[in-house]
């Protein structure tokens, strides 16, 4: 059985994060505990949730019932933008801890680069100092806002979680995150199924060399770029195959062929004002 902690990335504060995690975005709350328990059973040790996913309770129940020591599990959650600001964000962190049934989370992220994210980050720095969090970072921060934040905070972000996959490789942006010692974490590492990624001819051809699927090749490519990945599925067999990417190595020709798939844009445009309005209309309670 694969071990989800076999590959790790050491963050800029010395904390180790399993490079392959399990995401629960859009997993219904009533299915979350079962899905996360199965993820633990097949070998995952890193779970990524968020206040906005409304399934922190299910993740917490799985952590409580899986039989694993808490210190063997890496938990990530995120502060939603309607909880932005130092005071409200601080309350929301305590709310997340309560829903997750834990005294601390391993990684806490600002979910979106909107609202008073400076205040949110200050609250997260205080949570870090208080032992409620082991590492802090951001999500969806493109280089302009990322650099502006990183230059004006006490603790540099340990992680920036961005839409990253073979069709949107963050090629020009990665250098900015690296400059500040910030690890890139991929949400949507399988492009949410777009561009026929599961049957893509380039990925399929590379996979045939190693007895691997197109999806496994797509994940392996990101891993070899030192990117953290959190593929999401509620199907046990796909949990297994998504984790089974540690026993082969893409060669330079493979890497070049997959690099050429980069279209340089994602499915989400964070610079679209209408998109920001939609996000702001989605309210998550702080407590």
Coordinates of C-alpha atoms in Angstrom, one line a residue:
X1 CA 0.0 0.0 0.0
X2 CA 1.3 3.5 -0.9
X3 CA 2.3 5.8 1.9
X4 CA 1.1 9.4 1.5
X5 CA 3.9 10.7 3.7
X6 CA 6.6 9.0 1.6
X7 CA 7.4 12.2 -0.3
X8 CA 7.6 15.4 1.7
X9 CA 8.5 19.1 1.1
X10 CA 10.2 21.0 3.9
X11 CA 8.5 24.4 4.2
X12 CA 10.4 27.6 4.9
X13 CA 9.8 27.3 8.7
X14 CA 11.1 23.7 8.8
X15 CA 7.7 22.0 8.9
X16 CA 7.5 19.0 6.6
X17 CA 4.3 18.6 4.5
X18 CA 3.4 15.4 2.6
X19 CA 3.8 16.3 -1.1
X20 CA 0.7 14.3 -2.0
X21 CA -2.5 15.3 -0.2
X22 CA -6.2 14.5 -0.4
X23 CA -8.6 17.4 -1.3
X24 CA -12.2 17.6 -0.3
X25 CA -13.4 20.6 -2.4
X26 CA -17.0 20.0 -3.3
X27 CA -17.2 16.8 -1.3
X28 CA -20.7 16.8 0.2
X29 CA -20.6 17.2 4.0
X30 CA -22.5 13.9 4.4
X31 CA -19.9 12.0 2.4
X32 CA -16.8 13.7 3.8
X33 CA -16.1 11.4 6.8
X34 CA -16.4 8.3 4.7
X35 CA -14.2 9.7 1.9
X36 CA -11.5 10.9 4.3
X37 CA -11.5 7.6 6.2
X38 CA -10.9 5.8 3.0
X39 CA -8.1 8.2 2.0
X40 CA -6.4 7.4 5.3
X41 CA -6.9 3.7 4.8
X42 CA -5.2 3.7 1.4
X43 CA -2.3 5.8 2.7
X44 CA -2.9 9.5 2.6
X45 CA -1.7 11.5 5.6
X46 CA -2.4 15.0 4.4
X47 CA -6.0 16.4 4.0
X48 CA -6.9 19.8 2.7
X49 CA -10.2 21.4 3.6
X50 CA -11.5 25.0 4.1
X51 CA -14.2 26.9 5.9
X52 CA -15.9 27.6 2.6
X53 CA -16.2 23.9 1.8
X54 CA -18.5 23.4 4.8
X55 CA -17.1 20.0 5.5
X56 CA -14.6 20.6 8.2
X57 CA -16.7 18.6 10.7
X58 CA -16.6 15.6 8.4
X59 CA -12.8 15.8 8.1
X60 CA -12.6 16.2 11.9
X61 CA -14.8 13.1 12.4
X62 CA -12.5 11.1 10.1
X63 CA -9.4 12.3 12.0
X64 CA -11.1 11.3 15.3
X65 CA -12.2 7.9 14.1
X66 CA -9.3 6.7 11.9
X67 CA -7.1 5.4 14.7
X68 CA -4.0 7.3 13.5
X69 CA -2.1 9.5 16.0
X70 CA -3.0 13.2 15.3
X71 CA 0.7 14.0 14.8
X72 CA 0.8 11.6 11.8
X73 CA -1.9 13.6 10.0
X74 CA -1.2 16.9 8.2
X75 CA -4.4 19.1 8.2
X76 CA -4.9 22.2 6.2
X77 CA -7.8 24.6 6.3
X78 CA -8.4 28.1 5.0
X79 CA -10.0 31.4 6.2
X80 CA -12.8 32.5 3.9
X81 CA -12.9 36.1 2.7
X82 CA -16.1 37.0 4.5
X83 CA -14.2 36.2 7.7
X84 CA -11.4 38.6 6.7
X85 CA -10.0 41.1 9.2
X86 CA -8.0 40.5 12.3
X87 CA -10.7 40.1 14.8
X88 CA -13.2 38.1 12.7
X89 CA -10.5 35.9 11.2
X90 CA -9.2 35.1 14.8
X91 CA -12.7 33.9 15.7
X92 CA -13.0 31.9 12.6
X93 CA -9.8 30.1 13.3
X94 CA -11.1 29.0 16.7
X95 CA -14.3 28.0 14.9
X96 CA -12.4 25.8 12.4
X97 CA -10.4 24.2 15.3
X98 CA -13.7 23.4 17.0
X99 CA -15.3 21.9 13.8
X100 CA -12.1 19.9 13.1
X101 CA -12.0 18.7 16.7
X102 CA -8.3 19.5 17.1
X103 CA -6.1 21.9 19.1
X104 CA -4.1 22.9 16.0
X105 CA -4.0 22.8 12.3
X106 CA -0.8 22.1 10.4
X107 CA -1.3 24.7 7.7
X108 CA -3.7 27.7 7.6
X109 CA -4.2 29.7 4.5
X110 CA -5.9 33.0 3.5
X111 CA -8.3 31.5 1.0
X112 CA -8.7 34.4 -1.4
X113 CA -6.8 37.7 -2.1
X114 CA -9.8 39.9 -1.4
X115 CA -11.1 41.8 1.6
X116 CA -8.9 42.7 4.5
X117 CA -6.4 39.9 4.0
X118 CA -3.7 41.8 5.8
X119 CA -5.8 41.7 8.9
X120 CA -6.5 38.0 8.3
X121 CA -2.8 37.3 8.0
X122 CA -2.0 39.2 11.2
X123 CA -4.6 37.0 13.0
X124 CA -2.9 33.9 11.5
X125 CA 0.5 35.1 12.6
X126 CA -0.9 35.4 16.2
X127 CA -2.4 31.9 15.8
X128 CA 1.0 30.6 14.8
X129 CA 2.6 32.2 17.8
X130 CA -0.1 30.7 20.1
X131 CA 0.5 27.2 18.8
X132 CA -2.9 26.9 17.0
X133 CA -1.1 26.6 13.7
X134 CA 2.2 25.1 12.6
X135 CA 2.5 27.0 9.3
X136 CA 0.7 29.8 7.5
X137 CA 0.3 30.9 3.9
X138 CA -2.0 32.0 1.2
X139 CA -4.1 30.7 -1.6
X140 CA -4.9 32.2 -5.1
X141 CA -2.4 35.0 -4.6
X142 CA -1.0 35.9 -8.0
X143 CA 2.5 37.5 -7.9
X144 CA 1.5 41.1 -7.6
X145 CA -0.6 40.6 -4.5
X146 CA 1.7 37.8 -3.2
X147 CA 4.8 40.0 -3.3
X148 CA 3.0 43.0 -1.8
X149 CA 1.8 40.8 1.1
X150 CA 5.1 39.0 1.6
X151 CA 7.0 42.3 1.9
X152 CA 4.7 43.6 4.6
X153 CA 4.3 40.7 7.0
X154 CA 6.3 39.3 9.9
X155 CA 6.2 35.7 8.8
X156 CA 6.6 34.9 5.0
X157 CA 4.0 32.7 3.6
X158 CA 5.0 29.0 3.8
X159 CA 2.7 28.0 0.9
X160 CA 0.7 29.5 -1.9
X161 CA -2.0 27.2 -3.2
X162 CA -2.8 28.0 -6.8
X163 CA -4.7 26.4 -9.7
X164 CA -1.8 24.4 -11.2
X165 CA -1.8 21.6 -13.6
X166 CA -0.2 20.6 -16.9
X167 CA -2.4 23.1 -18.8
X168 CA -1.7 25.9 -16.4
X169 CA 1.8 25.4 -14.9
X170 CA 2.3 28.8 -13.2
X171 CA 5.6 28.8 -15.2
X172 CA 6.2 32.6 -15.0
X173 CA 4.9 32.9 -11.5
X174 CA 6.8 30.1 -9.7
X175 CA 10.0 32.2 -9.6
X176 CA 8.3 34.8 -7.5
X177 CA 7.0 32.3 -4.9
X178 CA 10.5 30.6 -4.8
X179 CA 12.1 34.0 -4.2
X180 CA 10.3 34.3 -0.9
X181 CA 10.8 30.6 0.1
X182 CA 7.2 29.9 -0.5
X183 CA 6.2 26.4 -1.7
X184 CA 3.7 26.1 -4.5
X185 CA 0.7 23.8 -3.8
X186 CA -1.6 22.8 -6.6
X187 CA -5.3 22.8 -6.4
X188 CA -7.0 21.1 -9.3
X189 CA -3.8 19.2 -10.2
X190 CA -5.9 17.1 -12.7
X191 CA -7.4 20.2 -14.3
X192 CA -10.8 19.2 -13.0
X193 CA -11.0 16.8 -15.9
X194 CA -10.7 19.6 -18.6
X195 CA -8.9 19.3 -21.9
X196 CA -9.5 15.5 -21.9
X197 CA -6.6 15.2 -19.4
X198 CA -7.5 11.5 -18.6
X199 CA -7.1 10.5 -22.2
X200 CA -4.7 13.2 -23.5
X201 CA -2.5 11.7 -26.2
X202 CA 0.8 13.2 -24.9
X203 CA 0.1 12.1 -21.3
X204 CA -1.1 8.7 -22.4
X205 CA 1.9 8.1 -24.6
X206 CA 4.3 9.0 -21.7
X207 CA 2.3 6.8 -19.4
X208 CA 2.6 3.8 -21.6
X209 CA 6.4 3.9 -21.1
X210 CA 5.9 3.3 -17.4
X211 CA 2.7 1.4 -17.1
X212 CA 0.9 4.5 -15.7
X213 CA -2.2 6.4 -16.6
X214 CA -2.4 9.9 -18.0
X215 CA -3.6 11.2 -14.6
X216 CA -0.6 9.6 -12.9
X217 CA 1.8 11.2 -15.3
X218 CA 0.1 14.6 -14.8
X219 CA 0.6 14.3 -11.1
X220 CA 4.1 13.0 -11.4
X221 CA 5.1 15.9 -13.5
X222 CA 4.0 18.4 -10.8
X223 CA 5.8 16.4 -8.1
X224 CA 9.1 16.5 -10.1
X225 CA 8.7 20.3 -10.1
X226 CA 8.6 20.2 -6.3
X227 CA 4.9 21.2 -6.3
X228 CA 2.6 19.9 -3.6
X229 CA -0.6 18.2 -5.1
X230 CA -4.0 17.6 -3.5
X231 CA -6.0 15.6 -6.0
X232 CA -9.7 15.2 -5.1
X233 CA -11.9 12.1 -5.7
X234 CA -14.5 10.2 -3.7
X235 CA -13.7 6.9 -5.4
X236 CA -11.4 4.6 -3.5
X237 CA -9.7 3.1 -6.7
X238 CA -8.8 6.6 -7.9
X239 CA -7.5 7.5 -4.4
X240 CA -5.2 4.6 -4.8
X241 CA -4.0 5.4 -8.3
X242 CA -3.5 9.1 -7.5
X243 CA -1.2 8.1 -4.6
X244 CA 0.7 5.5 -6.7
X245 CA 3.1 7.9 -8.4
X246 CA 6.3 7.5 -6.4
X247 CA 7.7 4.5 -8.2
X248 CA 8.7 6.0 -11.5
X249 CA 10.6 9.0 -12.8
X250 CA 9.8 11.1 -15.9
X251 CA 12.9 11.7 -18.0
X252 CA 14.0 15.0 -19.5
X253 CA 12.2 14.3 -22.8
X254 CA 9.0 13.5 -20.9
X255 CA 9.3 16.7 -18.9
X256 CA 9.8 18.8 -22.1
X257 CA 6.8 17.2 -23.8
X258 CA 4.5 17.9 -20.9
X259 CA 5.9 21.5 -20.4
X260 CA 4.7 22.2 -24.0
X261 CA 1.1 21.6 -22.9
X262 CA 1.1 24.7 -20.8
X263 CA -1.6 27.2 -22.0
X264 CA -0.7 29.8 -19.3
X265 CA -4.2 30.3 -18.1
X266 CA -6.6 28.7 -15.7
X267 CA -10.3 28.1 -15.6
X268 CA -10.7 30.8 -12.9
X269 CA -9.9 34.5 -13.5
X270 CA -9.2 36.2 -10.2
X271 CA -8.9 39.6 -12.0
X272 CA -12.6 39.4 -13.1
X273 CA -14.6 41.8 -10.9
X274 CA -17.8 39.8 -11.4
X275 CA -16.0 36.7 -10.1
X276 CA -14.9 38.7 -7.0
X277 CA -18.5 39.8 -6.4
X278 CA -19.7 36.2 -6.6
X279 CA -17.1 35.1 -4.0
X280 CA -18.0 37.9 -1.7
X281 CA -21.7 36.9 -1.8
X282 CA -20.8 33.5 -0.4
X283 CA -20.9 33.9 3.4
X284 CA -19.3 31.6 5.9
X285 CA -20.0 32.1 9.6
X286 CA -16.9 33.0 11.7
X287 CA -17.9 30.9 14.7

